[in-house]
Amino acid sequence: MSTYVVRFMKDVLGECGRQSEVCQSTLEIDATDENEATERAKAKFCKDQALHHWSLHADRIQVRPSDFPS
């Protein structure tokens, strides 16, 4: 298994109406591939945030391999 860093990102309006990107949550997930990491992260994010669907608090998901091997 590999470790992935999964970030849930949201676009919000900041000062002066400028759009900025905000990280809603960062999770480290052990999985066999990026797809599995994404699905595990979605489930954990929903459980942690008490949501029915992750997109209620985020616009997109970024998945990257961890810089450090597990």
Backbone as numpy.savetxt, mean C-alpha at the origin, in Angstrom:
# Nx Ny Nz CAx CAy CAz Cx Cy Cz
10.46 -17.39 0.08 9.62 -16.19 0.08 10.50 -14.95 0.08
9.99 -13.93 -0.53 10.66 -12.64 -0.57 9.85 -11.64 0.25
10.50 -10.54 0.61 9.81 -9.48 1.33 9.57 -8.32 0.38
8.36 -7.78 0.42 7.97 -6.65 -0.42 7.50 -5.50 0.46
7.76 -4.30 -0.02 7.25 -3.10 0.64 6.06 -2.63 -0.19
4.89 -2.58 0.45 3.66 -2.21 -0.23 3.18 -0.89 0.35
2.95 0.09 -0.52 2.49 1.41 -0.09 1.12 1.70 -0.71
0.23 2.21 0.13 -1.09 2.64 -0.32 -1.07 4.15 -0.45
-1.23 4.64 -1.68 -1.06 6.05 -1.99 -2.40 6.71 -2.31
-2.51 8.00 -1.92 -3.73 8.78 -2.13 -3.36 10.15 -2.66
-4.10 10.64 -3.64 -3.93 12.01 -4.13 -4.86 12.91 -3.33
-4.31 13.99 -2.77 -5.11 14.94 -1.99 -4.79 16.36 -2.45
-5.72 17.27 -2.19 -5.48 18.68 -2.50 -4.81 19.32 -1.29
-3.68 19.96 -1.53 -2.96 20.64 -0.47 -3.23 22.12 -0.51
-2.29 22.86 0.04 -2.40 24.32 0.07 -2.52 24.88 -1.35
-3.28 25.91 -1.48 -3.47 26.61 -2.75 -4.06 25.71 -3.83
-4.73 24.64 -3.43 -5.37 23.76 -4.39 -4.42 22.87 -5.17
-3.19 22.76 -4.73 -2.22 21.90 -5.42 -2.42 20.45 -5.00
-2.34 19.59 -5.99 -2.49 18.17 -5.73 -1.16 17.61 -5.24
-1.22 16.77 -4.21 -0.02 16.10 -3.73 -0.34 14.65 -3.41
0.69 13.85 -3.38 0.56 12.43 -3.14 0.90 12.14 -1.68
0.03 11.38 -1.00 0.23 11.06 0.40 0.22 9.54 0.56
1.15 9.05 1.36 1.18 7.62 1.67 0.25 7.36 2.84
-0.78 6.56 2.63 -1.75 6.23 3.67 -1.23 5.14 4.60
-0.41 4.24 4.07 0.11 3.14 4.87 1.26 2.47 4.12
2.22 1.97 4.88 3.32 1.18 4.33 3.38 -0.14 5.07
3.40 -1.23 4.33 3.43 -2.56 4.93 4.58 -3.36 4.35
5.23 -4.17 5.18 6.20 -5.14 4.71 5.50 -6.48 4.68
5.51 -7.11 3.52 4.76 -8.35 3.31 5.70 -9.43 2.77
5.65 -10.61 3.37 6.37 -11.77 2.85 5.46 -12.50 1.89
5.95 -12.74 0.67 5.15 -13.40 -0.35 6.06 -14.02 -1.40
5.48 -14.89 -2.22 6.26 -15.53 -3.27 6.47 -14.63 -4.48
5.53 -13.68 -4.71 5.68 -12.74 -5.83 4.91 -11.45 -5.53
5.00 -10.49 -6.45 4.36 -9.18 -6.25 2.84 -9.28 -6.19
2.25 -10.16 -6.97 0.79 -10.32 -6.96 0.30 -10.82 -5.61
0.98 -11.81 -5.06 0.61 -12.33 -3.75 0.82 -11.26 -2.68
1.91 -10.51 -2.78 2.17 -9.43 -1.82 1.06 -8.39 -1.87
0.62 -8.05 -3.07 -0.46 -7.07 -3.23 -1.74 -7.55 -2.56
-2.11 -8.79 -2.81 -3.35 -9.33 -2.25 -3.28 -9.44 -0.72
-2.15 -9.86 -0.21 -1.99 -9.95 1.26 -2.03 -8.55 1.89
-1.39 -7.59 1.23 -1.38 -6.23 1.74 -2.78 -5.62 1.72
-3.53 -5.86 0.67 -4.92 -5.36 0.60 -5.73 -5.88 1.78
-5.61 -7.18 2.05 -6.37 -7.79 3.15 -5.96 -7.20 4.49
-4.66 -7.02 4.70 -4.18 -6.46 5.98 -4.60 -5.00 6.12
-4.47 -4.22 5.05 -4.85 -2.81 5.07 -6.34 -2.68 5.42
-7.18 -3.48 4.79 -8.62 -3.42 5.06 -8.92 -3.81 6.51
-8.25 -4.84 7.01 -8.47 -5.26 8.39 -8.01 -4.18 9.36
-6.82 -3.63 9.14 -6.26 -2.59 10.02 -7.11 -1.32 10.03
-7.66 -0.95 8.87 -8.43 0.28 8.72 -9.94 0.07 8.88
-10.35 -1.17 9.10 -11.77 -1.53 9.20 -12.55 -1.08 7.96
-12.02 -1.48 6.79 -12.62 -1.11 5.50 -13.15 -2.35 4.78
-14.11 -2.12 3.89 -14.59 -3.20 3.04 -13.73 -3.33 1.79
-13.14 -2.21 1.36 -12.29 -2.22 0.17 -11.18 -1.20 0.34
-9.97 -1.55 -0.06 -8.80 -0.69 0.15 -8.93 0.65 -0.55
-9.66 0.71 -1.67 -9.74 1.95 -2.46 -10.56 3.05 -1.77
-11.17 2.74 -0.65 -11.88 3.78 0.10 -10.90 4.77 0.75
-9.65 4.32 0.99 -8.64 5.19 1.61 -7.40 5.41 0.74
-7.35 4.79 -0.43 -6.16 4.93 -1.28 -6.59 4.90 -2.75
-5.76 5.55 -3.59 -6.03 5.58 -5.03 -5.25 4.51 -5.79
-4.09 4.14 -5.25 -3.26 3.15 -5.94 -2.33 2.47 -4.95
-1.75 1.39 -5.42 -0.84 0.59 -4.60 0.50 0.50 -5.32
1.58 0.73 -4.56 2.93 0.56 -5.08 3.55 -0.66 -4.41
4.12 -1.55 -5.19 4.77 -2.74 -4.64 6.21 -2.78 -5.14
7.13 -2.90 -4.19 8.55 -2.97 -4.55 9.22 -4.04 -3.70
10.20 -4.72 -4.27 10.97 -5.67 -3.44 11.69 -4.91 -2.34
11.80 -5.53 -1.19 12.52 -4.92 -0.08 13.99 -4.79 -0.43
14.63 -3.76 0.08 16.06 -3.54 -0.18 16.92 -4.58 0.54
16.35 -5.19 1.58 17.10 -6.15 2.38 16.51 -7.54 2.21
17.33 -8.52 1.90 16.78 -9.88 1.75 16.26 -10.39 3.08
15.22 -11.22 3.02 14.64 -11.76 4.25 15.45 -12.91 4.80
